[in-house]
Short mmCIF file of C-alpha atoms in Angstrom, two decimals:
data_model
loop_
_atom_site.label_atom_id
_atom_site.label_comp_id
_atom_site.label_asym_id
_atom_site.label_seq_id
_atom_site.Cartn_x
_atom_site.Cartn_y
_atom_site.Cartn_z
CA UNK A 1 0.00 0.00 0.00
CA UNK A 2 2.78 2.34 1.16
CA UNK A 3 4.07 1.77 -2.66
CA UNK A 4 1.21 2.81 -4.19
CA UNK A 5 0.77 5.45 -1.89
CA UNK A 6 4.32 7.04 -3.26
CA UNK A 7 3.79 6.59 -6.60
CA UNK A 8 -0.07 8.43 -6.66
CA UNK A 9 2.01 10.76 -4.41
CA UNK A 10 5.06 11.16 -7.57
CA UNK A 11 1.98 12.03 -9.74
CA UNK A 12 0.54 14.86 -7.66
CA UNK A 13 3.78 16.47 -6.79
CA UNK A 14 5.98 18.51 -10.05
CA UNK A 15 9.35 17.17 -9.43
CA UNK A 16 12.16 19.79 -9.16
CA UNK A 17 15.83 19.22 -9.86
CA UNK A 18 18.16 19.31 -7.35
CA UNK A 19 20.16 22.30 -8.42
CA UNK A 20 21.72 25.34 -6.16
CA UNK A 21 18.50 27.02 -6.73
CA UNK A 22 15.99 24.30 -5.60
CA UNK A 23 18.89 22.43 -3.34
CA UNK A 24 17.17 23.90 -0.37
CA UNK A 25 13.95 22.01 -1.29
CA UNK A 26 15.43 18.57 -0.46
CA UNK A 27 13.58 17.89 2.40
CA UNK A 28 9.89 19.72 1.50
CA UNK A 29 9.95 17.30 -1.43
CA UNK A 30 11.06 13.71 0.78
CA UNK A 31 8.52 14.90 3.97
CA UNK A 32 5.31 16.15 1.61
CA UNK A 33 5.78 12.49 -0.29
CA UNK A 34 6.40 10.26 2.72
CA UNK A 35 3.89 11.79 5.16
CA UNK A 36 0.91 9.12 5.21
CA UNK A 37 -2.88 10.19 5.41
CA UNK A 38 -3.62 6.88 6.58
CA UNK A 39 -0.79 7.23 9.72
CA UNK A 40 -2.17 10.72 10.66
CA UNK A 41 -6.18 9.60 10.48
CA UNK A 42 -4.46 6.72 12.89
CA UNK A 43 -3.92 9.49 15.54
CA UNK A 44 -7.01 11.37 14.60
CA UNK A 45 -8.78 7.86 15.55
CA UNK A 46 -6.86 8.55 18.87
CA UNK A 47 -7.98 11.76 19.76
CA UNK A 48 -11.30 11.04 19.47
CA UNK A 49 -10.95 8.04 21.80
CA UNK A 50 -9.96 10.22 24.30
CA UNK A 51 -12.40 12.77 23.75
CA UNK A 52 -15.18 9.97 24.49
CA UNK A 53 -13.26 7.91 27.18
CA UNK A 54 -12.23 11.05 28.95
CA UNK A 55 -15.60 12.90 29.07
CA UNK A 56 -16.77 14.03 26.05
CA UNK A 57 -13.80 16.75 25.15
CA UNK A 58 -10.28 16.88 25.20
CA UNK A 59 -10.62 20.90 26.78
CA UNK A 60 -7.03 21.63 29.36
CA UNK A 61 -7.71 20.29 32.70
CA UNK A 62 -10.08 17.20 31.19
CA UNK A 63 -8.99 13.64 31.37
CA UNK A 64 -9.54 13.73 27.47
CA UNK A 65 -6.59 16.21 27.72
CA UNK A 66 -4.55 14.29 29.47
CA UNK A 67 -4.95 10.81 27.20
CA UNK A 68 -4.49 12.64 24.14
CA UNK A 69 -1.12 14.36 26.03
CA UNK A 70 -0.17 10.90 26.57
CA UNK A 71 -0.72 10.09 23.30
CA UNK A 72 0.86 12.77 21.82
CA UNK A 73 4.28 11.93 23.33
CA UNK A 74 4.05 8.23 23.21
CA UNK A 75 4.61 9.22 19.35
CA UNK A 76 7.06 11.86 19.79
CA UNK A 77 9.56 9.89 21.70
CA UNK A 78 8.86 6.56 19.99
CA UNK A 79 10.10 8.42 16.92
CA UNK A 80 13.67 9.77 18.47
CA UNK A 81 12.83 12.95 19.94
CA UNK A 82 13.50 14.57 23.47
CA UNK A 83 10.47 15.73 24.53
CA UNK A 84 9.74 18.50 27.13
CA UNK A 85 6.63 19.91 28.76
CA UNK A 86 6.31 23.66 30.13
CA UNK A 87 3.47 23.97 32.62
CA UNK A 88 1.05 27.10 32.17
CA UNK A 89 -1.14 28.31 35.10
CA UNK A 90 -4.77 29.55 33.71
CA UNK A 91 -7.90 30.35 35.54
CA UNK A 92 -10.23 27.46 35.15
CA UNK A 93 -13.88 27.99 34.69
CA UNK A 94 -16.65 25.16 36.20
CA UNK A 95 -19.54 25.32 35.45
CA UNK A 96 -21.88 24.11 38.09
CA UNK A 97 -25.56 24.66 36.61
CA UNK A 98 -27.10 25.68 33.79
CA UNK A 99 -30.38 26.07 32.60
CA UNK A 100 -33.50 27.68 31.12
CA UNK A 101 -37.08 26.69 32.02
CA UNK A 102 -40.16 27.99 30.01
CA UNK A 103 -43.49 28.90 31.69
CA UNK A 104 -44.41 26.29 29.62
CA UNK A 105 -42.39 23.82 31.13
CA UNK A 106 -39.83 23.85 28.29
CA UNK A 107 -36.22 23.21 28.92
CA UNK A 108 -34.10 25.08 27.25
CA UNK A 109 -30.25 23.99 26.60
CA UNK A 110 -28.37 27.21 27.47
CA UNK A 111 -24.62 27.63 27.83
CA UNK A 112 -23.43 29.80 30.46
CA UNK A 113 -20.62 32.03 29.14
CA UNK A 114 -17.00 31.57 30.98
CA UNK A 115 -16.17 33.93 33.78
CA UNK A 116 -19.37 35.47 33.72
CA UNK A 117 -21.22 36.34 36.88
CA UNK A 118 -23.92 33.65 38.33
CA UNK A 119 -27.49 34.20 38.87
CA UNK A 120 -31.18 33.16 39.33
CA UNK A 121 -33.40 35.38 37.01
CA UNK A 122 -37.25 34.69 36.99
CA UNK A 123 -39.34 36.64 34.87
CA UNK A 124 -40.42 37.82 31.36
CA UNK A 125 -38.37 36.69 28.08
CA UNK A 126 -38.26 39.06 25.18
CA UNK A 127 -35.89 39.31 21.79
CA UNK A 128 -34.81 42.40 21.57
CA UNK A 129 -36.64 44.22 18.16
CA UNK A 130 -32.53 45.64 16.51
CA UNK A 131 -29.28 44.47 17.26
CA UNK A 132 -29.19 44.64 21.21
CA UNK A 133 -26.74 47.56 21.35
CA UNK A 134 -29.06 50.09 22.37
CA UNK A 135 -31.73 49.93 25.59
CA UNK A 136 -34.06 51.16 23.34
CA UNK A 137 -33.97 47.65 21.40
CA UNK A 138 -35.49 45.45 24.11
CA UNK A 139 -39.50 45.79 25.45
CA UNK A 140 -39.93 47.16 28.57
CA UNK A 141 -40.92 44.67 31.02
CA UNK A 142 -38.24 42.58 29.97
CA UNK A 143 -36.10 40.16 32.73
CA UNK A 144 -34.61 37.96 30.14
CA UNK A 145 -33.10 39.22 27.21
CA UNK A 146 -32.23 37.40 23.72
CA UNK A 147 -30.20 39.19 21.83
CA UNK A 148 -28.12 38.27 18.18
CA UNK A 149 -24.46 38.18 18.05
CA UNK A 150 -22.51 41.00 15.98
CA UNK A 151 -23.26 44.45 15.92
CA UNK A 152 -21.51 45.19 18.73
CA UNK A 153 -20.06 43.50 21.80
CA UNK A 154 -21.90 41.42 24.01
CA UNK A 155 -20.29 43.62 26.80
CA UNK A 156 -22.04 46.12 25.15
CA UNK A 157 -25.37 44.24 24.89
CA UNK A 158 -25.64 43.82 28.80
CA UNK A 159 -25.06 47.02 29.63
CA UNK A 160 -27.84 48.36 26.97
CA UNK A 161 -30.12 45.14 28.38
CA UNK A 162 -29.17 46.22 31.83
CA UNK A 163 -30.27 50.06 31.29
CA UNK A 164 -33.95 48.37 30.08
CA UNK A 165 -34.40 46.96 33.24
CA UNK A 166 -33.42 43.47 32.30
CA UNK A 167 -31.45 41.42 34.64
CA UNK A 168 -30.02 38.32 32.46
CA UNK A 169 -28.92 38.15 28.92
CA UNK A 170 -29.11 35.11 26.35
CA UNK A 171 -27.19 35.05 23.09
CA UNK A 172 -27.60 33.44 19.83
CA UNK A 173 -25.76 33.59 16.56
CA UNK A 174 -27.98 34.00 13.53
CA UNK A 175 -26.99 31.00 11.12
CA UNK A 176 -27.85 28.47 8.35
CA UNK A 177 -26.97 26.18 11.37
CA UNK A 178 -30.26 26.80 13.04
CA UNK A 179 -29.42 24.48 16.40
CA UNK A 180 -25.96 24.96 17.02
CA UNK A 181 -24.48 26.82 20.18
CA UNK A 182 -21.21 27.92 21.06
CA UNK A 183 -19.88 28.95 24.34
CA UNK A 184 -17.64 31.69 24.83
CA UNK A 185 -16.17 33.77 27.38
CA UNK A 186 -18.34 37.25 28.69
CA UNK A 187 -16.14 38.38 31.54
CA UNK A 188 -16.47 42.09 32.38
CA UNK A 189 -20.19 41.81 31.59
CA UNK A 190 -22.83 43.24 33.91
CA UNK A 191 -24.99 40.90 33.28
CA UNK A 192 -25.21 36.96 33.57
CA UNK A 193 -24.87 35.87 29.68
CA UNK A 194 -25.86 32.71 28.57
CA UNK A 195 -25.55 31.22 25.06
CA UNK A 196 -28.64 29.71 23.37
CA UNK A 197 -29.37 28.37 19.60
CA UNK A 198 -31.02 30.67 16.89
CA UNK A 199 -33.87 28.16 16.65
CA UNK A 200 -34.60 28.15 20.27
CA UNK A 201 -34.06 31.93 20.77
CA UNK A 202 -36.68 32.22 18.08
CA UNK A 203 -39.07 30.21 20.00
CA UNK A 204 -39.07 31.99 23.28
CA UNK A 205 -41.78 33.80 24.30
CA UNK A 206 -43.93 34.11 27.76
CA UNK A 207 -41.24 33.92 31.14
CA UNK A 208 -39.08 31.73 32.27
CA UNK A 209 -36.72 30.84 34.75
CA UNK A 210 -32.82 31.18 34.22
CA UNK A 211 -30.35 29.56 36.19
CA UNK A 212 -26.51 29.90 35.98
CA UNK A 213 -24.12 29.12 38.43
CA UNK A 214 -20.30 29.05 37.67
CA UNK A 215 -16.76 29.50 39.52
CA UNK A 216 -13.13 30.31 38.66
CA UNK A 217 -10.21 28.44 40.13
CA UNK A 218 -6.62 28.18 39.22
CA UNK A 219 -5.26 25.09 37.39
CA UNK A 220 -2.16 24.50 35.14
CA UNK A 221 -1.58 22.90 31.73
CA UNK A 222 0.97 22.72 29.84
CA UNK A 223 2.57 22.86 26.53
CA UNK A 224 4.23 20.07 24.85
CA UNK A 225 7.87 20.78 22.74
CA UNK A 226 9.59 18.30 20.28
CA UNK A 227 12.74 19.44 18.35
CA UNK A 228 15.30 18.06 16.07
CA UNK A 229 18.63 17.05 17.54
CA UNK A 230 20.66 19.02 15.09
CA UNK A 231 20.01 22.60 13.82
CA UNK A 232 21.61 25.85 14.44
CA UNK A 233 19.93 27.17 18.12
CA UNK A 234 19.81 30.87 16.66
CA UNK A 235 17.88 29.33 13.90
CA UNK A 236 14.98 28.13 15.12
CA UNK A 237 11.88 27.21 13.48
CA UNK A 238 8.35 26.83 15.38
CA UNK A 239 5.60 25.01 13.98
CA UNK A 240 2.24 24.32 16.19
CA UNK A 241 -1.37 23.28 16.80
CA UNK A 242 -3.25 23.58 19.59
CA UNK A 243 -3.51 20.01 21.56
CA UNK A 244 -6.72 21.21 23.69
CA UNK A 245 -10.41 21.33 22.28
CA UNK A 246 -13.38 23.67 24.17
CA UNK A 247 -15.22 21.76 26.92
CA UNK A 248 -18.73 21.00 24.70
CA UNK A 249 -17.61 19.04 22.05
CA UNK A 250 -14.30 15.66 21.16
CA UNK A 251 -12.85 19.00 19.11
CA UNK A 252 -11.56 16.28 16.02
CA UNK A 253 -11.68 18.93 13.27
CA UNK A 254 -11.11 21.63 15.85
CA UNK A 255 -7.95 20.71 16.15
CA UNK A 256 -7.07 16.80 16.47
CA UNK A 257 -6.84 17.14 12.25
CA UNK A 258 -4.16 19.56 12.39
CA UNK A 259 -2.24 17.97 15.52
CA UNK A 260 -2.10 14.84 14.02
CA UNK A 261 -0.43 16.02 10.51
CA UNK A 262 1.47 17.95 12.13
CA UNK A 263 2.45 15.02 14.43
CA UNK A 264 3.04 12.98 11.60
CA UNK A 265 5.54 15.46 9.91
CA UNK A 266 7.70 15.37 13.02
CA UNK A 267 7.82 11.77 12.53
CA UNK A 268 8.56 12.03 9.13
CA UNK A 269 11.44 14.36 9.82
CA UNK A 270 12.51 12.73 12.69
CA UNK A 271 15.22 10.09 10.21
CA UNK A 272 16.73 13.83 9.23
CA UNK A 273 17.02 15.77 12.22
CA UNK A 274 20.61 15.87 12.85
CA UNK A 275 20.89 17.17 9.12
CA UNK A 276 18.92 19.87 9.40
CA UNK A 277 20.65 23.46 9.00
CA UNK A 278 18.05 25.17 11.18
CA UNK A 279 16.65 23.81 14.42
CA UNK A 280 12.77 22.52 14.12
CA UNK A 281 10.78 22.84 17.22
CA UNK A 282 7.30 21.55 16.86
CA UNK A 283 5.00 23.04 19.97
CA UNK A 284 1.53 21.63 20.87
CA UNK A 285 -0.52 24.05 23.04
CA UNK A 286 -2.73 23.84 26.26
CA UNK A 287 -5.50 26.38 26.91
CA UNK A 288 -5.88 27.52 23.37
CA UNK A 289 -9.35 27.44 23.59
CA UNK A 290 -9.23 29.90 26.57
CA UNK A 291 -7.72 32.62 23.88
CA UNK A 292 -4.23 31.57 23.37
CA UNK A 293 -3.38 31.03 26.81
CA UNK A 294 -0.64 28.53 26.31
CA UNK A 295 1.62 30.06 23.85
CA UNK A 296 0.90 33.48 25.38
CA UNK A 297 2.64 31.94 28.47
CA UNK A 298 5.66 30.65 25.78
CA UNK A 299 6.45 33.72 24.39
CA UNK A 300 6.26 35.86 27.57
CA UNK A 301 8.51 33.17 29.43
CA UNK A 302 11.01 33.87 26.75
CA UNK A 303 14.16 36.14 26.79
CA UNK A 304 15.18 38.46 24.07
CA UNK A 305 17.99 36.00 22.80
CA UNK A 306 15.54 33.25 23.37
CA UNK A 307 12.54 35.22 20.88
CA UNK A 308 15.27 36.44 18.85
CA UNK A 309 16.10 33.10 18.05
CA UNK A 310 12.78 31.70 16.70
CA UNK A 311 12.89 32.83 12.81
CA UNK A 312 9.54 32.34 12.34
CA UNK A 313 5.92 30.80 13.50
CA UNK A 314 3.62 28.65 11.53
CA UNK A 315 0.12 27.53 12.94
CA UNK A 316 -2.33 25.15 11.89
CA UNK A 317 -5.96 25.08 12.61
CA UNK A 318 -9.17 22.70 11.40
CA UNK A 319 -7.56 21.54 8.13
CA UNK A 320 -9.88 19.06 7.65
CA UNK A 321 -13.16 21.09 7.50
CA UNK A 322 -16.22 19.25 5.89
CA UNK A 323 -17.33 22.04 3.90
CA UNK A 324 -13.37 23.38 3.51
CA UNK A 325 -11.30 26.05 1.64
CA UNK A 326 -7.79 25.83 1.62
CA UNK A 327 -6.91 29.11 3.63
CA UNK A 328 -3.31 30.23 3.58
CA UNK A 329 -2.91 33.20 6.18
CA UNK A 330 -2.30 36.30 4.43
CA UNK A 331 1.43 37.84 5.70
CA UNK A 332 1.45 40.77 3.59
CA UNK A 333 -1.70 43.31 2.78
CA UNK A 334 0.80 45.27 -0.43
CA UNK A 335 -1.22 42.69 -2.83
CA UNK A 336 -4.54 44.38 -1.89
CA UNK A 337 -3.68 47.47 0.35
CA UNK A 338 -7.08 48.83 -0.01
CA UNK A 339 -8.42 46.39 1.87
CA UNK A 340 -6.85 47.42 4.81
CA UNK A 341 -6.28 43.82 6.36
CA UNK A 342 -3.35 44.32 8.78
CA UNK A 343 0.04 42.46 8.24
CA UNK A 344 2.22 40.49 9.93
CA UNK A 345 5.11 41.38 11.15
CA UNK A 346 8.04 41.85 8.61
CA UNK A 347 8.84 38.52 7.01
CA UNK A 348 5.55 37.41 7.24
CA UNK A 349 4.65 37.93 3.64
CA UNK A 350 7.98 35.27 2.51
CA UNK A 351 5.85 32.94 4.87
CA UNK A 352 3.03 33.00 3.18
CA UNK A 353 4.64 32.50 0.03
CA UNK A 354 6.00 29.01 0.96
CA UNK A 355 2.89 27.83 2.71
CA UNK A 356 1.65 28.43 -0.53
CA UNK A 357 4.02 26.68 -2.34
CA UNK A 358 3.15 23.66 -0.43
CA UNK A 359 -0.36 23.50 -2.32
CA UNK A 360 1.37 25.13 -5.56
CA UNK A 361 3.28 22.01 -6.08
CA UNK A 362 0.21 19.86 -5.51
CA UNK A 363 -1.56 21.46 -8.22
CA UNK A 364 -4.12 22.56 -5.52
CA UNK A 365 -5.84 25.68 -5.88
CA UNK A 366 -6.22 27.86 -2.51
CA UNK A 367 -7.45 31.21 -0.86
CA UNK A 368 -5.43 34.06 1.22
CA UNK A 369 -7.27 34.92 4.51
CA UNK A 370 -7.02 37.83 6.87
CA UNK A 371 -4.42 37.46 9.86
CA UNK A 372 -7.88 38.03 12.00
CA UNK A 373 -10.04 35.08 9.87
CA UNK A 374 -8.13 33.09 12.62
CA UNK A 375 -7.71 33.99 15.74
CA UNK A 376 -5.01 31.44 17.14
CA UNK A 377 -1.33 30.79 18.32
CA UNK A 378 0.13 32.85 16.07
CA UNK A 379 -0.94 35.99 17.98
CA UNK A 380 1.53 36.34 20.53
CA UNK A 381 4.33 35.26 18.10
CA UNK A 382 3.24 38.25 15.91
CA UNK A 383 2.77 40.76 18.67
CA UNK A 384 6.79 40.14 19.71
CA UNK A 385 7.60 40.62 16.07
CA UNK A 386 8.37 37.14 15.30
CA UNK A 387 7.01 36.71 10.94
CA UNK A 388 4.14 33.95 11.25
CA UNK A 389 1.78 31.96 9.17
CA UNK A 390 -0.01 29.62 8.74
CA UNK A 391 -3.42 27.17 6.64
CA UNK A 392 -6.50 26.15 7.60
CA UNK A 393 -9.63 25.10 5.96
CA UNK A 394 -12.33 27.03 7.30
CA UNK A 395 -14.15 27.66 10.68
CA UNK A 396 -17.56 29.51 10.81
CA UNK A 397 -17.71 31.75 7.67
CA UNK A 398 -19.68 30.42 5.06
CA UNK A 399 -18.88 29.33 1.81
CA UNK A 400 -19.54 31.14 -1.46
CA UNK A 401 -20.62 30.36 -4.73
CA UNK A 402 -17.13 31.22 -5.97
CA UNK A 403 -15.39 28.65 -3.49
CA UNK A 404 -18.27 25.67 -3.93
CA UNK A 405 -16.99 25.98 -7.50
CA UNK A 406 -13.56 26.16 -7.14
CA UNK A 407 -13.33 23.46 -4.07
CA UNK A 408 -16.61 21.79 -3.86
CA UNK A 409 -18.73 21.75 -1.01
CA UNK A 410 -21.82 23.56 -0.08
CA UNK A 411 -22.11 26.92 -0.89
CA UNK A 412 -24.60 28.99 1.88
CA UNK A 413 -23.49 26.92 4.46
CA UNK A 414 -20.43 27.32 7.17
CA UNK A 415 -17.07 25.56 6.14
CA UNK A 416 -17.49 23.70 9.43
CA UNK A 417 -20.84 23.48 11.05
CA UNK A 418 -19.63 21.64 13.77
CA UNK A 419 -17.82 24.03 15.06
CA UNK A 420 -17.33 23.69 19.25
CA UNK A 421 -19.99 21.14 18.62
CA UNK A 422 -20.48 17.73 20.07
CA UNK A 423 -20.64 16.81 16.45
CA UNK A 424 -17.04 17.50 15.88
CA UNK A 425 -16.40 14.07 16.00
CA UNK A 426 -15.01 11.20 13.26
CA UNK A 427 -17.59 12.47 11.32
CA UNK A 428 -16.72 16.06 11.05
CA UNK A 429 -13.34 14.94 9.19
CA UNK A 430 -12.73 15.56 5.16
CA UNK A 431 -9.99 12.97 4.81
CA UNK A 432 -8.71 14.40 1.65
CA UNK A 433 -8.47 17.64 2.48
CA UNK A 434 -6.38 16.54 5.66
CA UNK A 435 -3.96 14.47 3.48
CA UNK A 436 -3.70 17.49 1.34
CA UNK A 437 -3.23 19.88 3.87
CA UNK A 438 -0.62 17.92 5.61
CA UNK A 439 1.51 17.68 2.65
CA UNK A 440 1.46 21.15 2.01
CA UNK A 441 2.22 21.29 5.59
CA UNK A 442 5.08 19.14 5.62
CA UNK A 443 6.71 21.21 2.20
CA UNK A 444 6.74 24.22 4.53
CA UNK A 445 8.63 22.83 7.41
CA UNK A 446 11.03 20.85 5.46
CA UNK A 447 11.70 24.18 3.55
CA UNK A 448 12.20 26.01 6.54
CA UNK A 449 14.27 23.49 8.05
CA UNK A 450 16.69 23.73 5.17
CA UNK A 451 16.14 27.47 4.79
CA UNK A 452 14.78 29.80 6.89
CA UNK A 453 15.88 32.90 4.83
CA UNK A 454 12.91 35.66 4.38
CA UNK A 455 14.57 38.22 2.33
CA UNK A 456 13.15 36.86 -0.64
#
């Protein structure tokens, strides 16, 4: 199989001579044609075990955290690497109760949002008649308030709620997705915020009674590092994927697809990593899910020589979408400057270019996205100044006619409905895209490894 595999691989990929000016592709061409599809689905597979052995997620603090940690360096050292752990203190949110019941005697599933306040609100429900933003946009009267998403803050939204008299606030986002729900964090609200689906936020009417009830405590996770034995240590380059998923759903797309290609490219490397001219450190994150916690903690644990050493970032996040795109993250804005989409730092823009290399040489048609399209662990790499990129295939936008042509799919619909979903399971995985994504993956970091230079 693994023969077959290489020559279909030989097909997809134009083969470059090895001359001084593609010498320093060496190693994107031998790690995009021996990483294995089949191999990374194998940890996928994984990951979702321990999502539904270990509680239904695999969120930082969760035993489905820990088993897929486990996991993760079970792999890592099997294949020759050191491995090392730093530990991250976060503030852990538990939630105790929550729940919404109708006059009627409906239950309602509600979410409470992290680090929000707790409360028991009895009374009238009412949508507000605009976008929530103003007091003026909710009915007098009104004790529990439904509001959209967008517009303006939700911040924003309790206060307004909280000038019309209304002591709770529920949340939905409008979307083709009528019965999804995501939970997010509200802290600095004055109001308890709960999360609710469009369909059910439609349906409310009459009162109801509201009960939320959640506390903070300190924990620690950690971060997970593998790097090549051999490498200059000025030279360093970082590639990572977030290891945890949010605490409502196994997280497989979101981000078990991208941990496990990226997983198997360190394997792939591993038979070449005293060759390497530059160092390769491949980082798996804890608390991403709590806004970049975990590689916020990196890079401000890090000293100047230490940051000055990392040459550049690249991130991965939900390759594998159902209803995908393949995303490159945009480094430079000079192609389209009236757009206005901010850049990364300098050197960003010679990132991109070889993350998109990695699908040029497939054949594979793809899409630049704004640095902000996803919000992830390159963040606090680009706020130190430290050039970053990165791919991914989609998360709650939704796809246009344009891209259902180009890359098939759905169009009208998000690229991954399952989004922070208990559906983000086995199911929720485009296999193809994956094996595609990881090979353009894989060109990347074996380019870097060889070169690292950003000047052109």
């Amino acid at each position: 199989m693994r023969v077959i595999a290489a020559i279909m691989l030989s097909i997809l990929f134009v083969p470059v001579p090895v001359s001084a000016a593609s010498s320093n592709t060496w190693l994107a061409q031998r790690l995009a044609h021996s990483v294995s599809t089949r191999d990374a689905m194998a940890s996928v597979r994984a990951f979702d075990a321990a999502a539904r052995t270990g509680g239904g997620n695999r969120a930082s603090g969760s035993a489905g955290f820990e088993m897929s940690r486990a996991y993760l360096e079970s792999v890592l050292k099997s294949a020759g690497y050191r491995v090392t752990t730093q530990s991250v203190p976060y503030r852990e949110f538990t939630v105790d109760s929550e729940s919404l019941i109708t006059s009627a005697g409906v239950r309602v599933r509600v979410l409470m949002a992290q680090y929000g306040p707790s409360a028991r609100v009895e009374g009238v429900i009412a949508r507000a008649t605009a976008s929530g933003c103003a007091s003026a946009d909710y009915p007098p009267g009104t004790a529990i308030a439904v509001a959209p998403s967008g517009a303006c803050t939700t911040a924003a939204k309790t206060v307004a709620a909280s000038e019309a008299g209304a002591r709770a606030l529920l949340v939905y986002d409008p979307s083709p997705v009528v019965d999804s729900v995501i939970r997010r964090q509200a802290g600095g609200t004055v109001l308890p915020v709960a999360f609710v689906s469009q369909r059910d936020a439609e349906s409310l009417s009459g009162s109801g009674v509201l009960e939320l009830s959640g506390r903070s405590s300190d924990a620690t996770t950690v971060n997970v590092f593998a790097e090549t034995a051999g490498g200059r240590a000025d030279h360093v380059v970082m590639a990572g994927a977030h290891l945890d998923s949010g605490e409502d759903g196994p997280g497989v797309n979101d981000n078990a697809t991208s941990v496990s290609a990226l997983l198997e490219t360190a394997v792939r490397l591993a038979p070449h990593q005293h060759r390497v001219p530059n160092r390769v450190r491949f980082a798996f994150w804890g608390a991403e899910e709590l806004i970049n916690v975990g590689s916020t903690h990196y890079v401000g644990t890090r000293t100047p020589a230490e940051l000055a050493a990392i040459r550049l970032y690249l991130n991965w996040e939900l390759i594998a979408s159902p209803n995908f795109v393949r995303f490159v993250v945009d480094g430079d804005d000079s192609d389209h400057p009236d757009v206005g989409a901010p850049a990364g730092p300098p050197g960003s823009g010679a990132v991109e270019a070889v993350l998109a290399r990695g699908y040029r040489v497939q054949g594979l048609p793809f899409r630049t996205a704004d640095l902000n399209d996803i919000r992830s662990d390159q963040e606090p790499f680009a706020r130190a100044g430290v050039p970053v990129g990165g791919a991914f295939g989609g998360v709650r936008g939704i796809k246009t006619a344009e891209e259902a042509a180009v890359f098939g799919g759905v169009a009208g619909q998000p690229y991954d409905p399952c989004y922070h979903q208990p559906c983000d399971d086995l199911s929720n995985v485009h296999v193809r895209a994956l094996g595609e994504a990881m090979r353009a993956m894989a060109w990347a970091i074996g380019r870097f490894a060889v070169d690292d230079d950003l000047s052109r």
